[in-house]
């Protein structure tokens, strides 16, 4: 699967669910859609849990470069 | 006091008294305008100047009012230079205003109105200029004071909704003379850093003056120029600043800004659960459906005794084979018989067979003669017999009736 945005993945997942629920698909097609749906849902879960949730302070140092300092609220 | 005065005499006495006082002849005064009236015909302005506890009438004549740089309004705090004198006809003292300028919040209000108009004319607040807030934000930039309650509120709500969210803070003072420049610089810093999807700029509640940095042209400009969508979060629900007008989205409070900034991950997670369950259920239903069809088919007797089916088929096949070969033999025999019959018939119809019985073939110049009309007396005709050809001459021609045809 190419690099997906979470947003797009969620939308595709929703479509897969609706497609499968419609019951209009042939068995083979159903399995394909089902597999794709599961893959998308796993992708979304991974995306959700990926970020570390840090809080950092952005400053420019003397050299004019960006620097991220850990920060406690 | 033995003299009896008229009212006019008293009023003019008091007027003299006031007019001769150097302090009252030239004073600076501050207060809030109320009951403002502009007389269209005369062009004079009348209003009451007040503070919390008392009021004084004021008049500004057209000649003075002409120089005003703003439109006085009720509720406006003003600073004015005036003298105090008596309006004899009503027996009251009042202010004669020489010049007047906005003061304090009234003045701020005026400044804001003018700035707002100017920026609106430049299209800063146009809805079509506003950027959409992305739906799933992972990195949020915040420009506010690192010591403020706003930052704590924002971070608390962000974490609550989306524990994985990353926050990139740029510290800035949020009030005082440094604030506008620092806030604007913070926005620019996050924009050049580039790795946040959204910026929240704001501060907690405070007095009107405290929030003034968010009305500054510097901040408004920086928000307007930001390539990253900006949510403003200044003060409380009731506070409205120019930053709010130019921001892509206005949050009533810093906490609300945090809610608007990131999706609720618990809700999203529930949604994902829901999708997964539905996928599984739909697939199970599908499989169950096919299983039932297969079961139903397998229930039929035929599947329970496959051998009998096979035997039946074999029997049928050999029967068909027998019929086929029998059919073939018979057809062959019949065809053969019909052929020999046809050959015999052909033989009996042969002209040679007929000639053997004494018949001849009469021809004239190669054409068969069937009718006496075809021949004349003296014609030479050819006669074909079984074993010879003759040439004859017609000597006599007579039509006879041999049989009724």
Short mmCIF file of C-alpha atoms in Angstrom, two decimals:
data_model
loop_
_atom_site.label_atom_id
_atom_site.label_comp_id
_atom_site.label_asym_id
_atom_site.label_seq_id
_atom_site.Cartn_x
_atom_site.Cartn_y
_atom_site.Cartn_z
CA UNK A 1 0.00 0.00 0.00
CA UNK A 2 1.44 3.40 -0.93
CA UNK A 3 1.86 6.07 1.72
CA UNK A 4 -1.63 6.98 2.79
CA UNK A 5 -2.82 9.84 4.91
CA UNK A 6 -4.75 8.79 7.95
CA UNK A 7 -7.69 10.77 6.71
CA UNK A 8 -7.79 9.01 3.34
CA UNK A 9 -7.28 5.61 4.94
CA UNK A 10 -10.21 6.17 7.27
CA UNK A 11 -12.38 7.22 4.36
CA UNK A 12 -11.39 4.16 2.34
CA UNK A 13 -12.04 1.96 5.33
CA UNK A 14 -15.52 3.37 5.66
CA UNK A 15 -16.12 2.66 1.97
CA UNK A 16 -14.88 -0.91 2.33
CA UNK A 17 -17.25 -1.52 5.24
CA UNK A 18 -20.20 -0.15 3.35
CA UNK A 19 -19.32 -2.09 0.21
CA UNK A 20 -19.08 -5.32 2.14
CA UNK A 21 -22.25 -4.66 4.09
CA UNK A 22 -24.19 -4.04 0.91
CA UNK A 23 -23.87 -7.79 0.22
CA UNK A 24 -23.71 -7.16 -3.49
CA UNK A 25 -20.19 -8.46 -4.00
CA UNK A 26 -19.17 -11.84 -5.32
CA UNK A 27 -17.35 -14.04 -2.83
CA UNK A 28 -13.91 -13.45 -4.29
CA UNK A 29 -14.46 -9.70 -4.42
CA UNK A 30 -15.76 -9.78 -0.84
CA UNK A 31 -12.61 -11.41 0.39
CA UNK A 32 -10.51 -8.81 -1.41
CA UNK A 33 -12.51 -5.94 0.09
CA UNK A 34 -12.44 -7.56 3.51
CA UNK A 35 -8.66 -7.97 3.43
CA UNK A 36 -8.22 -4.42 2.27
CA UNK A 37 -10.52 -3.17 5.06
CA UNK A 38 -8.58 -5.02 7.72
CA UNK A 39 -5.32 -3.71 6.32
CA UNK A 40 -6.66 -0.15 6.37
CA UNK A 41 -7.91 -0.45 9.91
CA UNK A 42 -4.52 -1.74 11.06
CA UNK A 43 -2.85 1.12 9.24
CA UNK A 44 -5.12 3.64 10.97
CA UNK A 45 -4.42 2.12 14.38
CA UNK A 46 -0.72 2.29 13.75
CA UNK A 47 -0.98 5.92 12.69
CA UNK A 48 -2.90 6.75 15.84
CA UNK A 49 -0.32 5.22 18.09
CA UNK A 50 2.73 6.41 16.23
CA UNK A 51 3.36 9.86 17.68
CA UNK A 52 5.18 10.07 20.95
CA UNK A 53 3.24 12.98 22.35
CA UNK A 54 6.19 15.18 23.27
CA UNK A 55 5.99 18.83 24.11
CA UNK A 56 8.95 20.74 22.83
CA UNK A 57 9.96 24.33 22.63
CA UNK A 58 11.15 25.67 19.31
CA UNK A 59 13.90 28.25 19.32
CA UNK A 60 16.42 29.53 16.87
CA UNK A 61 19.93 29.19 18.22
CA UNK A 62 22.73 31.68 17.69
CA UNK A 63 23.70 30.01 14.45
CA UNK A 64 20.19 30.71 13.19
CA UNK A 65 19.29 27.03 13.25
CA UNK A 66 16.12 25.54 14.64
CA UNK A 67 16.46 23.79 17.96
CA UNK A 68 13.82 21.79 19.79
CA UNK A 69 14.13 21.77 23.58
CA UNK A 70 12.17 19.37 25.76
CA UNK A 71 9.63 21.21 27.76
CA UNK A 72 7.51 20.37 30.77
CA UNK A 73 4.19 22.13 31.21
CA UNK B 1 -26.87 91.42 51.26
CA UNK B 2 -29.58 94.07 51.08
CA UNK B 3 -29.79 94.34 47.34
CA UNK B 4 -32.37 92.27 45.56
CA UNK B 5 -30.93 90.73 42.42
CA UNK B 6 -32.53 89.53 39.28
CA UNK B 7 -31.79 85.97 38.10
CA UNK B 8 -29.81 87.33 35.19
CA UNK B 9 -27.70 89.46 37.48
CA UNK B 10 -26.89 86.44 39.63
CA UNK B 11 -26.00 84.27 36.68
CA UNK B 12 -23.76 86.88 35.20
CA UNK B 13 -22.12 87.40 38.60
CA UNK B 14 -21.33 83.72 38.81
CA UNK B 15 -20.17 83.75 35.20
CA UNK B 16 -17.76 86.51 35.98
CA UNK B 17 -16.52 84.63 38.96
CA UNK B 18 -15.85 81.49 36.92
CA UNK B 19 -14.42 83.30 33.93
CA UNK B 20 -11.92 85.13 36.06
CA UNK B 21 -10.58 81.88 37.56
CA UNK B 22 -7.41 80.98 35.67
CA UNK B 23 -7.78 77.28 36.48
CA UNK B 24 -11.29 77.00 35.06
CA UNK B 25 -10.30 78.99 31.97
CA UNK B 26 -7.98 76.28 30.72
CA UNK B 27 -8.18 72.71 31.95
CA UNK B 28 -7.59 69.16 30.75
CA UNK B 29 -10.27 66.71 31.62
CA UNK B 30 -11.04 63.10 30.97
CA UNK B 31 -14.39 61.35 31.00
CA UNK B 32 -16.89 59.28 29.08
CA UNK B 33 -19.24 60.77 26.52
CA UNK B 34 -22.95 60.22 26.94
CA UNK B 35 -26.07 61.74 25.46
CA UNK B 36 -24.10 62.89 22.43
CA UNK B 37 -26.02 65.10 20.00
CA UNK B 38 -24.84 66.82 16.85
CA UNK B 39 -27.13 69.59 15.66
CA UNK B 40 -27.13 69.36 11.91
CA UNK B 41 -28.11 72.95 11.32
CA UNK B 42 -25.68 74.65 13.64
CA UNK B 43 -22.99 72.02 13.54
CA UNK B 44 -22.49 72.32 17.32
CA UNK B 45 -22.00 69.23 19.48
CA UNK B 46 -23.67 68.74 22.83
CA UNK B 47 -22.96 65.93 25.23
CA UNK B 48 -22.53 65.03 28.83
CA UNK B 49 -19.14 64.06 30.15
CA UNK B 50 -19.26 61.61 33.03
CA UNK B 51 -17.34 59.36 35.29
CA UNK B 52 -18.70 56.83 37.76
CA UNK B 53 -20.14 59.38 40.15
CA UNK B 54 -20.95 62.61 38.39
CA UNK B 55 -21.65 64.38 35.14
CA UNK B 56 -21.11 67.76 33.52
CA UNK B 57 -22.66 69.19 30.37
CA UNK B 58 -20.37 70.03 27.52
CA UNK B 59 -20.62 71.87 24.26
CA UNK B 60 -18.23 71.94 21.37
CA UNK B 61 -18.93 74.59 18.81
CA UNK B 62 -18.76 73.89 15.11
CA UNK B 63 -15.62 75.98 14.68
CA UNK B 64 -13.82 73.70 17.17
CA UNK B 65 -15.54 70.44 16.21
CA UNK B 66 -14.34 70.83 12.66
CA UNK B 67 -10.81 69.88 13.74
CA UNK B 68 -11.84 66.56 15.28
CA UNK B 69 -10.02 63.49 13.97
CA UNK B 70 -12.68 61.04 15.08
CA UNK B 71 -16.40 60.69 15.45
CA UNK B 72 -17.39 61.10 19.08
CA UNK B 73 -19.86 58.47 20.30
CA UNK B 74 -21.60 57.57 23.49
CA UNK B 75 -19.47 55.43 25.74
CA UNK B 76 -16.22 56.76 24.36
CA UNK B 77 -13.56 57.78 26.84
CA UNK B 78 -12.10 61.12 25.82
CA UNK B 79 -9.44 63.53 26.88
CA UNK B 80 -10.40 67.15 26.29
CA UNK B 81 -9.22 70.68 26.76
CA UNK B 82 -11.96 73.03 27.81
CA UNK B 83 -12.99 76.01 29.88
CA UNK B 84 -15.83 76.09 32.37
CA UNK B 85 -18.38 78.81 32.11
CA UNK B 86 -22.00 79.52 32.82
CA UNK B 87 -24.81 79.05 30.39
CA UNK B 88 -26.82 81.90 31.74
CA UNK B 89 -30.13 81.09 30.13
CA UNK B 90 -30.40 77.80 32.00
CA UNK B 91 -28.40 78.83 35.00
CA UNK B 92 -25.93 76.03 34.71
CA UNK B 93 -22.25 75.80 34.29
CA UNK B 94 -20.80 73.70 31.52
CA UNK B 95 -17.71 72.81 29.61
CA UNK B 96 -16.77 74.68 26.48
CA UNK B 97 -14.60 72.19 24.64
CA UNK B 98 -11.63 73.46 22.65
CA UNK B 99 -10.15 70.17 21.55
CA UNK B 100 -10.83 66.54 22.18
CA UNK B 101 -9.16 63.15 21.55
CA UNK B 102 -9.98 59.57 22.38
CA UNK B 103 -8.61 58.29 25.63
CA UNK B 104 -8.11 54.83 27.13
CA UNK B 105 -10.46 52.08 26.06
CA UNK B 106 -12.59 54.58 24.20
CA UNK B 107 -9.47 55.52 22.28
CA UNK B 108 -8.54 51.89 21.77
CA UNK B 109 -11.98 51.27 20.45
CA UNK B 110 -11.52 54.02 17.93
CA UNK B 111 -8.10 52.79 16.95
CA UNK B 112 -9.49 49.32 16.52
CA UNK B 113 -12.38 50.49 14.43
CA UNK B 114 -10.04 52.31 12.11
CA UNK B 115 -7.57 49.45 11.92
CA UNK B 116 -10.36 46.99 11.35
CA UNK B 117 -11.70 49.08 8.50
CA UNK B 118 -8.28 49.39 6.96
CA UNK B 119 -7.54 45.67 7.19
CA UNK B 120 -11.01 44.70 6.01
CA UNK B 121 -10.47 46.89 2.94
CA UNK B 122 -7.26 44.94 2.27
CA UNK B 123 -9.30 41.73 2.39
CA UNK B 124 -7.68 40.37 5.57
CA UNK B 125 -10.95 39.11 7.01
CA UNK B 126 -12.45 37.73 3.82
CA UNK B 127 -13.92 34.26 4.42
CA UNK B 128 -12.55 32.97 1.13
CA UNK B 129 -9.01 33.71 2.37
CA UNK B 130 -9.42 31.38 5.32
CA UNK B 131 -7.57 28.08 5.26
CA UNK B 132 -9.28 24.83 6.23
CA UNK B 133 -8.29 23.28 9.55
CA UNK B 134 -6.87 19.81 8.82
CA UNK B 135 -8.92 16.97 10.26
CA UNK B 136 -6.13 14.78 11.69
CA UNK B 137 -3.37 16.84 13.16
CA UNK B 138 -0.30 15.17 14.67
CA UNK B 139 1.86 18.22 15.35
CA UNK B 140 0.47 21.41 16.74
CA UNK B 141 2.37 24.66 16.98
CA UNK B 142 1.50 27.00 19.82
CA UNK B 143 2.48 30.62 20.19
CA UNK B 144 1.82 31.80 23.71
CA UNK B 145 3.53 32.42 27.01
CA UNK B 146 5.30 29.37 28.41
CA UNK B 147 4.17 30.42 31.87
CA UNK B 148 0.55 31.14 31.04
CA UNK B 149 -2.58 29.30 32.07
CA UNK B 150 -3.51 29.16 28.38
CA UNK B 151 -0.61 26.83 27.58
CA UNK B 152 -1.55 24.48 30.43
CA UNK B 153 -5.19 24.45 29.33
CA UNK B 154 -4.31 23.81 25.70
CA UNK B 155 -1.85 21.00 26.51
CA UNK B 156 -4.26 19.35 28.95
CA UNK B 157 -7.09 19.22 26.42
CA UNK B 158 -4.79 18.21 23.56
CA UNK B 159 -3.47 15.26 25.59
CA UNK B 160 -6.91 14.30 26.70
CA UNK B 161 -8.18 14.06 23.16
CA UNK B 162 -5.04 12.86 21.44
CA UNK B 163 -2.36 11.47 23.76
CA UNK B 164 0.06 11.09 20.85
CA UNK B 165 -0.09 14.67 19.68
CA UNK B 166 3.20 16.54 19.47
CA UNK B 167 3.36 20.12 20.58
CA UNK B 168 5.88 22.65 19.33
CA UNK B 169 5.79 25.71 21.53
CA UNK B 170 7.18 29.10 20.69
CA UNK B 171 7.31 31.22 23.76
CA UNK B 172 6.21 34.83 23.48
CA UNK B 173 5.04 37.47 25.88
CA UNK B 174 1.34 38.00 25.45
CA UNK B 175 0.94 41.49 26.90
CA UNK B 176 2.97 44.62 27.11
CA UNK B 177 4.86 46.52 24.48
CA UNK B 178 7.02 43.54 23.46
CA UNK B 179 4.07 41.26 22.88
CA UNK B 180 2.97 42.21 19.33
CA UNK B 181 6.45 41.82 17.88
CA UNK B 182 7.14 38.56 19.72
CA UNK B 183 3.80 37.00 18.82
CA UNK B 184 4.26 37.90 15.17
CA UNK B 185 7.82 36.57 15.24
CA UNK B 186 6.58 33.34 16.83
CA UNK B 187 4.16 32.78 13.97
CA UNK B 188 6.89 33.43 11.44
CA UNK B 189 9.26 31.07 13.25
CA UNK B 190 6.75 28.22 13.13
CA UNK B 191 6.09 28.94 9.48
CA UNK B 192 9.75 28.79 8.56
CA UNK B 193 10.17 25.67 10.73
CA UNK B 194 7.26 24.27 8.75
CA UNK B 195 6.75 20.98 10.56
CA UNK B 196 3.49 21.71 12.28
CA UNK B 197 0.14 21.26 10.61
CA UNK B 198 -1.67 23.85 12.68
CA UNK B 199 -0.89 26.83 14.90
CA UNK B 200 -2.77 27.97 17.98
CA UNK B 201 -2.01 31.53 19.03
CA UNK B 202 -3.55 32.96 22.15
CA UNK B 203 -3.59 33.71 25.82
CA UNK B 204 -5.88 33.45 28.79
CA UNK B 205 -8.33 36.04 29.94
CA UNK B 206 -7.32 39.52 31.02
CA UNK B 207 -8.36 43.12 30.88
CA UNK B 208 -9.09 44.72 27.59
CA UNK B 209 -5.68 46.36 27.62
CA UNK B 210 -4.06 43.00 28.40
CA UNK B 211 -5.48 41.57 25.20
CA UNK B 212 -4.38 44.51 23.08
CA UNK B 213 -1.40 42.73 21.54
CA UNK B 214 -3.91 40.54 19.72
CA UNK B 215 -5.36 43.65 18.17
CA UNK B 216 -2.04 44.89 16.90
CA UNK B 217 -1.40 45.23 13.23
CA UNK B 218 1.83 43.22 13.57
CA UNK B 219 0.00 40.17 14.89
CA UNK B 220 -2.91 40.48 12.47
CA UNK B 221 -0.45 40.73 9.61
CA UNK B 222 1.53 37.69 10.75
CA UNK B 223 -1.61 35.59 11.10
CA UNK B 224 -2.73 36.71 7.68
CA UNK B 225 0.61 35.79 6.15
CA UNK B 226 0.85 32.40 7.83
CA UNK B 227 0.90 29.50 5.37
CA UNK B 228 -0.13 27.18 8.17
CA UNK B 229 -3.75 27.38 9.35
CA UNK B 230 -4.12 29.43 12.54
CA UNK B 231 -6.63 29.09 15.35
CA UNK B 232 -6.92 32.15 17.59
CA UNK B 233 -7.72 31.67 21.24
CA UNK B 234 -7.73 34.96 23.07
CA UNK B 235 -9.20 35.43 26.52
CA UNK B 236 -12.73 34.36 27.26
CA UNK B 237 -15.83 33.78 25.22
CA UNK B 238 -16.81 37.48 25.25
CA UNK B 239 -13.44 38.78 24.15
CA UNK B 240 -13.15 39.54 20.49
CA UNK B 241 -9.93 40.74 18.91
CA UNK B 242 -8.71 41.48 15.40
CA UNK B 243 -6.61 38.33 15.66
CA UNK B 244 -9.88 36.43 15.97
CA UNK B 245 -11.19 38.08 12.83
CA UNK B 246 -8.17 37.29 10.71
CA UNK B 247 -7.52 33.79 12.08
CA UNK B 248 -8.68 30.82 10.03
CA UNK B 249 -10.75 29.72 13.00
CA UNK B 250 -11.64 31.55 16.18
CA UNK B 251 -11.81 29.60 19.41
CA UNK B 252 -13.66 31.18 22.29
CA UNK B 253 -11.02 30.01 24.76
CA UNK B 254 -7.63 28.27 24.70
CA UNK B 255 -9.27 24.99 25.83
CA UNK B 256 -11.70 25.19 22.98
CA UNK B 257 -8.83 25.84 20.58
CA UNK B 258 -7.30 22.54 21.68
CA UNK B 259 -10.57 20.70 21.06
CA UNK B 260 -10.83 22.24 17.62
CA UNK B 261 -7.20 21.48 16.82
CA UNK B 262 -7.09 17.70 17.18
CA UNK B 263 -9.55 14.89 16.65
CA UNK B 264 -10.74 12.96 19.68
CA UNK B 265 -8.66 9.81 19.47
CA UNK B 266 -10.94 7.82 21.74
CA UNK B 267 -13.83 8.59 19.46
CA UNK B 268 -11.67 7.71 16.45
CA UNK B 269 -10.56 4.52 18.08
CA UNK B 270 -14.17 3.61 18.77
CA UNK B 271 -14.95 4.35 15.17
CA UNK B 272 -12.14 2.04 14.05
CA UNK B 273 -13.45 -0.70 16.37
CA UNK B 274 -16.84 -0.25 14.85
CA UNK B 275 -15.48 -0.52 11.31
CA UNK B 276 -13.48 -3.63 12.13
CA UNK B 277 -16.45 -5.32 13.72
CA UNK B 278 -18.65 -4.46 10.82
CA UNK B 279 -16.08 -5.83 8.38
CA UNK B 280 -15.93 -9.08 10.31
CA UNK B 281 -19.68 -9.36 10.65
CA UNK B 282 -20.29 -8.65 6.99
CA UNK B 283 -17.67 -11.22 6.00
CA UNK B 284 -19.12 -13.80 8.39
CA UNK B 285 -22.56 -13.20 6.95
CA UNK B 286 -21.20 -13.69 3.48
CA UNK B 287 -19.45 -16.93 4.42
CA UNK B 288 -22.50 -18.18 6.29
CA UNK B 289 -24.58 -17.52 3.23
CA UNK B 290 -22.32 -19.60 1.03
CA UNK B 291 -22.02 -22.31 3.67
CA UNK B 292 -25.77 -22.60 3.74
CA UNK B 293 -25.98 -22.92 0.00
CA UNK B 294 -23.33 -25.61 0.02
CA UNK B 295 -25.05 -27.42 2.88
CA UNK B 296 -28.31 -27.32 1.05
CA UNK B 297 -26.74 -28.80 -2.03
CA UNK B 298 -24.98 -31.49 -0.06
CA UNK B 299 -28.23 -32.51 1.57
CA UNK B 300 -29.52 -33.86 -1.73
CA UNK B 301 -29.56 -37.71 -1.95
CA UNK B 302 -27.31 -37.75 -4.88
CA UNK B 303 -24.40 -36.53 -2.83
CA UNK B 304 -24.93 -39.20 -0.27
CA UNK B 305 -24.79 -42.03 -2.91
CA UNK B 306 -22.41 -40.85 -5.51
CA UNK B 307 -21.86 -44.44 -6.75
CA UNK B 308 -25.47 -44.92 -7.71
CA UNK B 309 -25.30 -41.80 -9.77
CA UNK B 310 -22.24 -43.12 -11.47
CA UNK B 311 -23.89 -46.46 -12.22
CA UNK B 312 -26.93 -44.75 -13.57
CA UNK B 313 -24.79 -42.74 -15.87
CA UNK B 314 -22.80 -45.72 -17.03
CA UNK B 315 -25.93 -47.60 -17.84
CA UNK B 316 -27.35 -44.73 -19.75
CA UNK B 317 -24.13 -44.39 -21.65
CA UNK B 318 -23.93 -48.01 -22.72
CA UNK B 319 -27.58 -47.92 -23.74
CA UNK B 320 -26.90 -44.96 -25.87
CA UNK B 321 -23.90 -46.65 -27.37
CA UNK B 322 -25.93 -49.71 -28.26
CA UNK B 323 -28.64 -47.66 -29.79
CA UNK B 324 -26.12 -45.76 -31.72
CA UNK B 325 -24.38 -48.77 -33.24
CA UNK B 326 -27.70 -50.49 -33.96
CA UNK B 327 -28.94 -47.38 -35.56
CA UNK B 328 -25.88 -47.13 -37.67
CA UNK B 329 -26.12 -50.74 -38.96
CA UNK B 330 -29.74 -50.37 -39.84
CA UNK B 331 -29.26 -47.13 -41.61
CA UNK B 332 -26.45 -48.62 -43.60
CA UNK B 333 -28.46 -51.62 -44.64
CA UNK B 334 -31.41 -49.52 -45.66
CA UNK B 335 -29.28 -47.16 -47.71
CA UNK B 336 -27.66 -50.07 -49.47
CA UNK B 337 -31.01 -51.57 -50.40
CA UNK B 338 -32.31 -48.31 -51.69
CA UNK B 339 -29.22 -47.90 -53.78
CA UNK B 340 -29.62 -51.26 -55.57
CA UNK B 341 -33.28 -50.52 -56.19
CA UNK B 342 -32.37 -47.26 -57.74
CA UNK B 343 -29.76 -48.88 -59.93
CA UNK B 344 -32.36 -51.41 -61.22
CA UNK B 345 -34.80 -48.63 -61.94
CA UNK B 346 -32.18 -46.71 -63.75
CA UNK B 347 -31.36 -49.76 -65.85
CA UNK B 348 -34.95 -50.34 -66.94
CA UNK B 349 -35.27 -46.71 -67.93
CA UNK B 350 -32.17 -46.78 -70.07
CA UNK B 351 -32.89 -45.97 -73.77
CA UNK B 352 -30.78 -49.00 -74.79
CA UNK B 353 -33.18 -51.28 -72.94
CA UNK B 354 -36.06 -49.66 -74.79
CA UNK B 355 -34.33 -50.00 -78.16
CA UNK B 356 -33.83 -53.68 -77.46
CA UNK B 357 -37.62 -53.90 -77.42
CA UNK B 358 -37.70 -52.55 -81.04
CA UNK B 359 -38.12 -48.88 -80.50
CA UNK B 360 -36.01 -46.42 -82.48
CA UNK B 361 -35.00 -42.87 -82.07
CA UNK B 362 -35.96 -40.57 -84.93
CA UNK B 363 -33.84 -37.47 -85.49
CA UNK B 364 -33.62 -34.69 -87.97
CA UNK B 365 -30.35 -32.84 -88.12
CA UNK B 366 -29.51 -34.14 -84.66
CA UNK B 367 -32.85 -33.16 -83.10
CA UNK B 368 -35.30 -35.69 -81.84
CA UNK B 369 -38.58 -35.75 -83.73
CA UNK B 370 -41.65 -35.99 -81.52
CA UNK B 371 -44.28 -34.53 -83.85
CA UNK B 372 -45.19 -34.94 -87.53
CA UNK B 373 -45.20 -31.17 -87.85
CA UNK B 374 -41.42 -31.21 -87.55
CA UNK B 375 -41.03 -33.14 -90.82
CA UNK B 376 -41.89 -32.48 -94.45
CA UNK B 377 -42.23 -34.87 -97.37
CA UNK B 378 -38.72 -35.38 -98.80
CA UNK B 379 -36.90 -34.58 -95.51
CA UNK B 380 -33.95 -36.79 -94.73
CA UNK B 381 -34.11 -38.22 -91.17
CA UNK B 382 -31.70 -40.25 -89.08
CA UNK B 383 -32.90 -43.35 -87.27
CA UNK B 384 -30.99 -44.69 -84.27
CA UNK B 385 -31.52 -48.42 -83.65
CA UNK B 386 -30.04 -50.71 -81.01
CA UNK B 387 -27.14 -51.67 -83.17
CA UNK B 388 -27.29 -49.36 -86.22
CA UNK B 389 -27.97 -45.89 -87.55
CA UNK B 390 -30.06 -45.47 -90.69
CA UNK B 391 -30.74 -42.55 -92.92
CA UNK B 392 -34.23 -42.41 -94.44
CA UNK B 393 -36.38 -40.15 -96.58
CA UNK B 394 -39.97 -39.18 -95.82
CA UNK B 395 -42.22 -40.30 -98.59
CA UNK B 396 -45.62 -40.03 -97.01
CA UNK B 397 -47.02 -38.18 -94.00
CA UNK B 398 -50.35 -39.01 -92.46
CA UNK B 399 -51.67 -38.12 -89.04
CA UNK B 400 -53.22 -41.07 -87.17
CA UNK B 401 -54.78 -41.43 -83.75
CA UNK B 402 -53.06 -44.19 -81.76
CA UNK B 403 -54.37 -43.64 -78.26
CA UNK B 404 -56.07 -41.05 -76.30
CA UNK B 405 -53.61 -39.01 -74.48
#
